[in-house]
């Protein structure tokens, strides 16, 4: 009997040592996140502590030496944005949580010392106790912790992809403001030249006061519009500087192409994008992973119906000097609490998670359709501006200029037509900007790159 009891206690403590020392995730999960991001975007992320130094700082400096393309901006943001680094730290926190959950509680050592009033030795009683049920349920808890860790990795990767979409839209906003400033500068030069010419014509007595004032007012308006465009450019550059993690002193060191990229050949169909989103969206994958976590948790809770049992080995020295050693048990009597409330809560959470997943799938499909329709509408706008409206406006201004030279129309009428052409140019640039922003949003809605053949 004595040997059997000791063997049982030995098994309990040995199992505790084996399971309790098992570390679920050996790495922080960063390699898997890096691999997924690289597969979907073509760029790598890097985690570091503190401010970027060494090779990371040199890489950022090298990227800033040349024209800041979209790919370079994305690489800098991935390397230098501290908010993104904070997001990556969630992996370390999740790993620590998973390890903590997978560890056994430490065994409890207890002792009693009683001194007899009469002669005799001190009655000394020592015990080392460990929860039996906790040891048996440890593998289940480890599987739950592993599933939770996988869910966190999916959520972190999804957050990075959303961040990249924000980088892209911010970059396109800067490009558009640069293009608008260039256009407004050209308009101002032409307006100032026209005002100067009008002044000479007025001095020679060839035009009226009204014509001179009209040209001068046009030059002033061109100046104010340029100031507005420059202000918008400053705000857009500051937004990109912030998201790239650069300092204020870096704002003037980088430059982007002053012309937005042209429209790609075509865009993918909405049906293709919906299927892609169902397969690629990582928030959907994280929601599905949450279901697995809850199902595993519910399984563990069902095994948790076993009454809490603590096994211990006890040794006691009697006052007469005899020493006795043997096992002891503390067994919970589950009269009132059978764990029914915890299991009920988990079942409700499981049903809640199933409803959320179904709702998210509907929302994702809707989000993709909206983003796809918005992209198609922006393409249509850009094409109508570039292929129809702008050529017509230029043709009208050219014809009006000839009419003005023959004094068939006045300066004010010609100025109005020029302003309409400029407004169409600005609207065309803004429509192209909105197209690329919509494309970045569509990539985010789909969960990665758009299918090949959809242009770039």
mmCIF file of N, CA, C and O in Angstrom, residues 214-270:
data_model
loop_
_atom_site.group_PDB
_atom_site.id
_atom_site.type_symbol
_atom_site.label_atom_id
_atom_site.label_comp_id
_atom_site.label_asym_id
_atom_site.label_seq_id
_atom_site.Cartn_x
_atom_site.Cartn_y
_atom_site.Cartn_z
ATOM 1 N N UNK A 214 -9.472 93.053 -65.208
ATOM 2 C CA UNK A 214 -9.810 91.627 -65.307
ATOM 3 C C UNK A 214 -8.557 90.761 -65.300
ATOM 4 O O UNK A 214 -8.486 89.743 -64.594
ATOM 5 N N UNK A 215 -7.565 91.125 -66.072
ATOM 6 C CA UNK A 215 -6.320 90.357 -66.111
ATOM 7 C C UNK A 215 -5.580 90.419 -64.774
ATOM 8 O O UNK A 215 -5.009 89.431 -64.322
ATOM 9 N N UNK A 216 -5.582 91.581 -64.132
ATOM 10 C CA UNK A 216 -4.906 91.711 -62.841
ATOM 11 C C UNK A 216 -5.616 90.872 -61.764
ATOM 12 O O UNK A 216 -4.964 90.239 -60.920
ATOM 13 N N UNK A 217 -6.947 90.884 -61.822
ATOM 14 C CA UNK A 217 -7.695 90.065 -60.856
ATOM 15 C C UNK A 217 -7.423 88.586 -61.074
ATOM 16 O O UNK A 217 -7.313 87.792 -60.114
ATOM 17 N N UNK A 218 -7.286 88.197 -62.346
ATOM 18 C CA UNK A 218 -6.987 86.786 -62.642
ATOM 19 C C UNK A 218 -5.636 86.388 -62.060
ATOM 20 O O UNK A 218 -5.474 85.274 -61.526
ATOM 21 N N UNK A 219 -4.673 87.283 -62.145
ATOM 22 C CA UNK A 219 -3.348 86.991 -61.582
ATOM 23 C C UNK A 219 -3.419 86.859 -60.066
ATOM 24 O O UNK A 219 -2.778 85.978 -59.464
ATOM 25 N N UNK A 220 -4.214 87.736 -59.422
ATOM 26 C CA UNK A 220 -4.360 87.654 -57.964
ATOM 27 C C UNK A 220 -5.041 86.358 -57.548
ATOM 28 O O UNK A 220 -4.656 85.714 -56.562
ATOM 29 N N UNK A 221 -6.065 85.975 -58.300
ATOM 30 C CA UNK A 221 -6.756 84.716 -57.979
ATOM 31 C C UNK A 221 -5.832 83.520 -58.166
ATOM 32 O O UNK A 221 -5.874 82.555 -57.380
ATOM 33 N N UNK A 222 -5.018 83.570 -59.199
ATOM 34 C CA UNK A 222 -4.063 82.482 -59.406
ATOM 35 C C UNK A 222 -3.081 82.395 -58.238
ATOM 36 O O UNK A 222 -2.693 81.303 -57.808
ATOM 37 N N UNK A 223 -2.691 83.557 -57.717
ATOM 38 C CA UNK A 223 -1.776 83.575 -56.568
ATOM 39 C C UNK A 223 -2.431 82.961 -55.332
ATOM 40 O O UNK A 223 -1.812 82.147 -54.607
ATOM 41 N N UNK A 224 -3.679 83.332 -55.061
ATOM 42 C CA UNK A 224 -4.369 82.781 -53.881
ATOM 43 C C UNK A 224 -4.596 81.275 -54.025
ATOM 44 O O UNK A 224 -4.482 80.525 -53.046
ATOM 45 N N UNK A 225 -4.930 80.838 -55.226
ATOM 46 C CA UNK A 225 -5.123 79.396 -55.431
ATOM 47 C C UNK A 225 -3.812 78.636 -55.224
ATOM 48 O O UNK A 225 -3.821 77.524 -54.699
ATOM 49 N N UNK A 226 -2.719 79.228 -55.622
ATOM 50 C CA UNK A 226 -1.416 78.583 -55.397
ATOM 51 C C UNK A 226 -1.120 78.490 -53.905
ATOM 52 O O UNK A 226 -0.615 77.461 -53.420
ATOM 53 N N UNK A 227 -1.449 79.546 -53.162
ATOM 54 C CA UNK A 227 -1.229 79.505 -51.705
ATOM 55 C C UNK A 227 -2.062 78.397 -51.069
ATOM 56 O O UNK A 227 -1.586 77.642 -50.205
ATOM 57 N N UNK A 228 -3.318 78.277 -51.501
ATOM 58 C CA UNK A 228 -4.166 77.184 -50.984
ATOM 59 C C UNK A 228 -3.552 75.814 -51.289
ATOM 60 O O UNK A 228 -3.512 74.923 -50.429
ATOM 61 N N UNK A 229 -3.096 75.662 -52.516
ATOM 62 C CA UNK A 229 -2.506 74.365 -52.911
ATOM 63 C C UNK A 229 -1.242 74.081 -52.111
ATOM 64 O O UNK A 229 -1.000 72.928 -51.693
ATOM 65 N N UNK A 230 -0.427 75.100 -51.890
ATOM 66 C CA UNK A 230 0.800 74.902 -51.105
ATOM 67 C C UNK A 230 0.473 74.527 -49.664
ATOM 68 O O UNK A 230 1.164 73.710 -49.043
ATOM 69 N N UNK A 231 -0.585 75.136 -49.117
ATOM 70 C CA UNK A 231 -0.997 74.794 -47.750
ATOM 71 C C UNK A 231 -1.443 73.336 -47.663
ATOM 72 O O UNK A 231 -1.091 72.609 -46.714
ATOM 73 N N UNK A 232 -2.211 72.907 -48.664
ATOM 74 C CA UNK A 232 -2.636 71.500 -48.697
ATOM 75 C C UNK A 232 -1.436 70.573 -48.833
ATOM 76 O O UNK A 232 -1.398 69.488 -48.237
ATOM 77 N N UNK A 233 -0.458 70.996 -49.589
ATOM 78 C CA UNK A 233 0.742 70.163 -49.760
ATOM 79 C C UNK A 233 1.505 70.022 -48.442
ATOM 80 O O UNK A 233 1.975 68.934 -48.100
ATOM 81 N N UNK A 234 1.602 71.114 -47.697
ATOM 82 C CA UNK A 234 2.301 71.047 -46.399
ATOM 83 C C UNK A 234 1.605 70.056 -45.469
ATOM 84 O O UNK A 234 2.246 69.225 -44.812
ATOM 85 N N UNK A 235 0.267 70.132 -45.427
ATOM 86 C CA UNK A 235 -0.482 69.225 -44.542
ATOM 87 C C UNK A 235 -0.313 67.771 -44.985
ATOM 88 O O UNK A 235 -0.142 66.863 -44.151
ATOM 89 N N UNK A 236 -0.356 67.551 -46.301
ATOM 90 C CA UNK A 236 -0.218 66.168 -46.801
ATOM 91 C C UNK A 236 1.176 65.631 -46.529
ATOM 92 O O UNK A 236 1.347 64.467 -46.132
ATOM 93 N N UNK A 237 2.203 66.446 -46.736
ATOM 94 C CA UNK A 237 3.574 66.001 -46.470
ATOM 95 C C UNK A 237 3.775 65.710 -44.986
ATOM 96 O O UNK A 237 4.460 64.763 -44.599
ATOM 97 N N UNK A 238 3.170 66.545 -44.134
ATOM 98 C CA UNK A 238 3.301 66.314 -42.697
ATOM 99 C C UNK A 238 2.645 64.992 -42.301
ATOM 100 O O UNK A 238 3.178 64.252 -41.453
ATOM 101 N N UNK A 239 1.494 64.703 -42.926
ATOM 102 C CA UNK A 239 0.816 63.433 -42.624
ATOM 103 C C UNK A 239 1.685 62.246 -43.040
ATOM 104 O O UNK A 239 1.787 61.240 -42.313
ATOM 105 N N UNK A 240 2.335 62.356 -44.204
ATOM 106 C CA UNK A 240 3.191 61.255 -44.649
ATOM 107 C C UNK A 240 4.449 61.164 -43.776
ATOM 108 O O UNK A 240 4.914 60.063 -43.457
ATOM 109 N N UNK A 241 4.987 62.314 -43.397
ATOM 110 C CA UNK A 241 6.159 62.304 -42.507
ATOM 111 C C UNK A 241 5.833 61.578 -41.199
ATOM 112 O O UNK A 241 6.629 60.766 -40.705
ATOM 113 N N UNK A 242 4.650 61.848 -40.684
ATOM 114 C CA UNK A 242 4.259 61.218 -39.417
ATOM 115 C C UNK A 242 4.113 59.706 -39.566
ATOM 116 O O UNK A 242 4.611 58.937 -38.742
ATOM 117 N N UNK A 243 3.446 59.292 -40.619
ATOM 118 C CA UNK A 243 3.198 57.852 -40.753
ATOM 119 C C UNK A 243 4.479 57.092 -41.102
ATOM 120 O O UNK A 243 4.596 55.896 -40.830
ATOM 121 N N UNK A 244 5.461 57.807 -41.687
ATOM 122 C CA UNK A 244 6.755 57.172 -41.956
ATOM 123 C C UNK A 244 7.642 57.156 -40.719
ATOM 124 O O UNK A 244 8.724 56.569 -40.730
ATOM 125 N N UNK A 245 7.195 57.839 -39.668
ATOM 126 C CA UNK A 245 7.982 57.856 -38.429
ATOM 127 C C UNK A 245 9.176 58.783 -38.492
ATOM 128 O O UNK A 245 10.107 58.643 -37.701
ATOM 129 N N UNK A 246 9.149 59.765 -39.426
ATOM 130 C CA UNK A 246 10.268 60.677 -39.572
ATOM 131 C C UNK A 246 10.073 61.895 -38.682
ATOM 132 O O UNK A 246 8.948 62.177 -38.232
ATOM 133 N N UNK A 247 11.136 62.630 -38.456
ATOM 134 C CA UNK A 247 11.052 63.835 -37.637
ATOM 135 C C UNK A 247 10.758 65.043 -38.520
ATOM 136 O O UNK A 247 10.798 64.964 -39.755
ATOM 137 N N UNK A 248 10.481 66.171 -37.853
ATOM 138 C CA UNK A 248 10.173 67.398 -38.600
ATOM 139 C C UNK A 248 11.356 67.823 -39.477
ATOM 140 O O UNK A 248 11.175 68.331 -40.587
ATOM 141 N N UNK A 249 12.573 67.562 -38.984
ATOM 142 C CA UNK A 249 13.749 67.949 -39.769
ATOM 143 C C UNK A 249 13.875 67.138 -41.050
ATOM 144 O O UNK A 249 14.563 67.543 -41.984
ATOM 145 N N UNK A 250 13.216 65.969 -41.091
ATOM 146 C CA UNK A 250 13.284 65.127 -42.289
ATOM 147 C C UNK A 250 12.267 65.537 -43.349
ATOM 148 O O UNK A 250 12.308 65.032 -44.475
ATOM 149 N N UNK A 251 11.331 66.427 -42.972
ATOM 150 C CA UNK A 251 10.222 66.739 -43.873
ATOM 151 C C UNK A 251 10.708 67.268 -45.214
ATOM 152 O O UNK A 251 10.161 66.921 -46.263
ATOM 153 N N UNK A 252 11.747 68.098 -45.182
ATOM 154 C CA UNK A 252 12.211 68.694 -46.433
ATOM 155 C C UNK A 252 13.253 67.883 -47.169
ATOM 156 O O UNK A 252 13.750 68.312 -48.215
ATOM 157 N N UNK A 253 13.605 66.689 -46.641
ATOM 158 C CA UNK A 253 14.682 65.907 -47.254
ATOM 159 C C UNK A 253 14.181 64.899 -48.277
ATOM 160 O O UNK A 253 14.978 64.345 -49.014
ATOM 161 N N UNK A 254 12.891 64.617 -48.298
ATOM 162 C CA UNK A 254 12.398 63.618 -49.243
ATOM 163 C C UNK A 254 11.492 64.277 -50.281
ATOM 164 O O UNK A 254 10.912 65.328 -50.044
ATOM 165 N N UNK A 255 11.418 63.653 -51.414
ATOM 166 C CA UNK A 255 10.558 64.171 -52.473
ATOM 167 C C UNK A 255 9.915 63.006 -53.218
ATOM 168 O O UNK A 255 10.426 61.890 -53.220
ATOM 169 N N UNK A 256 8.766 63.287 -53.794
ATOM 170 C CA UNK A 256 8.024 62.253 -54.531
ATOM 171 C C UNK A 256 7.826 62.730 -55.964
ATOM 172 O O UNK A 256 8.001 63.924 -56.273
ATOM 173 N N UNK A 257 7.489 61.805 -56.832
ATOM 174 C CA UNK A 257 7.161 62.174 -58.210
ATOM 175 C C UNK A 257 5.945 63.093 -58.192
ATOM 176 O O UNK A 257 4.984 62.871 -57.443
ATOM 177 N N UNK A 258 5.998 64.139 -58.996
ATOM 178 C CA UNK A 258 4.941 65.151 -58.948
ATOM 179 C C UNK A 258 3.773 64.815 -59.860
ATOM 180 O O UNK A 258 2.904 65.658 -60.076
ATOM 181 N N UNK A 259 3.758 63.628 -60.398
ATOM 182 C CA UNK A 259 2.644 63.208 -61.253
ATOM 183 C C UNK A 259 2.128 61.865 -60.753
ATOM 184 O O UNK A 259 2.909 60.937 -60.533
ATOM 185 N N UNK A 260 0.839 61.773 -60.578
ATOM 186 C CA UNK A 260 0.229 60.513 -60.150
ATOM 187 C C UNK A 260 0.392 59.462 -61.250
ATOM 188 O O UNK A 260 0.419 59.799 -62.435
ATOM 189 N N UNK A 261 0.490 58.188 -60.870
ATOM 190 C CA UNK A 261 0.583 57.148 -61.913
ATOM 191 C C UNK A 261 -0.694 57.104 -62.752
ATOM 192 O O UNK A 261 -1.785 57.467 -62.289
ATOM 193 N N UNK A 262 -0.521 56.655 -63.995
ATOM 194 C CA UNK A 262 -1.681 56.551 -64.889
ATOM 195 C C UNK A 262 -2.581 55.401 -64.468
ATOM 196 O O UNK A 262 -2.193 54.547 -63.659
ATOM 197 N N UNK A 263 -3.771 55.382 -65.022
ATOM 198 C CA UNK A 263 -4.703 54.297 -64.705
ATOM 199 C C UNK A 263 -4.135 52.964 -65.182
ATOM 200 O O UNK A 263 -3.523 52.894 -66.243
ATOM 201 N N UNK A 264 -4.319 51.893 -64.391
ATOM 202 C CA UNK A 264 -3.937 50.559 -64.892
ATOM 203 C C UNK A 264 -4.879 50.145 -66.020
ATOM 204 O O UNK A 264 -5.905 50.797 -66.270
ATOM 205 N N UNK A 265 -4.521 49.059 -66.684
ATOM 206 C CA UNK A 265 -5.283 48.632 -67.864
ATOM 207 C C UNK A 265 -6.737 48.350 -67.503
ATOM 208 O O UNK A 265 -7.668 48.819 -68.169
ATOM 209 N N UNK A 266 -6.945 47.585 -66.461
ATOM 210 C CA UNK A 266 -8.315 47.303 -66.030
ATOM 211 C C UNK A 266 -8.304 46.901 -64.561
ATOM 212 O O UNK A 266 -7.243 46.665 -63.980
ATOM 213 N N UNK A 267 -9.494 46.806 -64.006
ATOM 214 C CA UNK A 267 -9.635 46.406 -62.601
ATOM 215 C C UNK A 267 -10.283 45.024 -62.537
ATOM 216 O O UNK A 267 -11.067 44.650 -63.420
ATOM 217 N N UNK A 268 -9.990 44.259 -61.475
ATOM 218 C CA UNK A 268 -10.597 42.922 -61.351
ATOM 219 C C UNK A 268 -12.094 43.014 -61.097
ATOM 220 O O UNK A 268 -12.605 44.032 -60.630
ATOM 221 N N UNK A 269 -12.778 41.924 -61.421
ATOM 222 C CA UNK A 269 -14.238 41.894 -61.245
ATOM 223 C C UNK A 269 -14.587 41.760 -59.770
ATOM 224 O O UNK A 269 -13.809 41.228 -58.968
ATOM 225 N N UNK A 270 -15.770 42.225 -59.424
ATOM 226 C CA UNK A 270 -16.200 42.192 -58.023
ATOM 227 C C UNK A 270 -16.406 40.757 -57.558
ATOM 228 O O UNK A 270 -16.150 40.437 -56.388
#
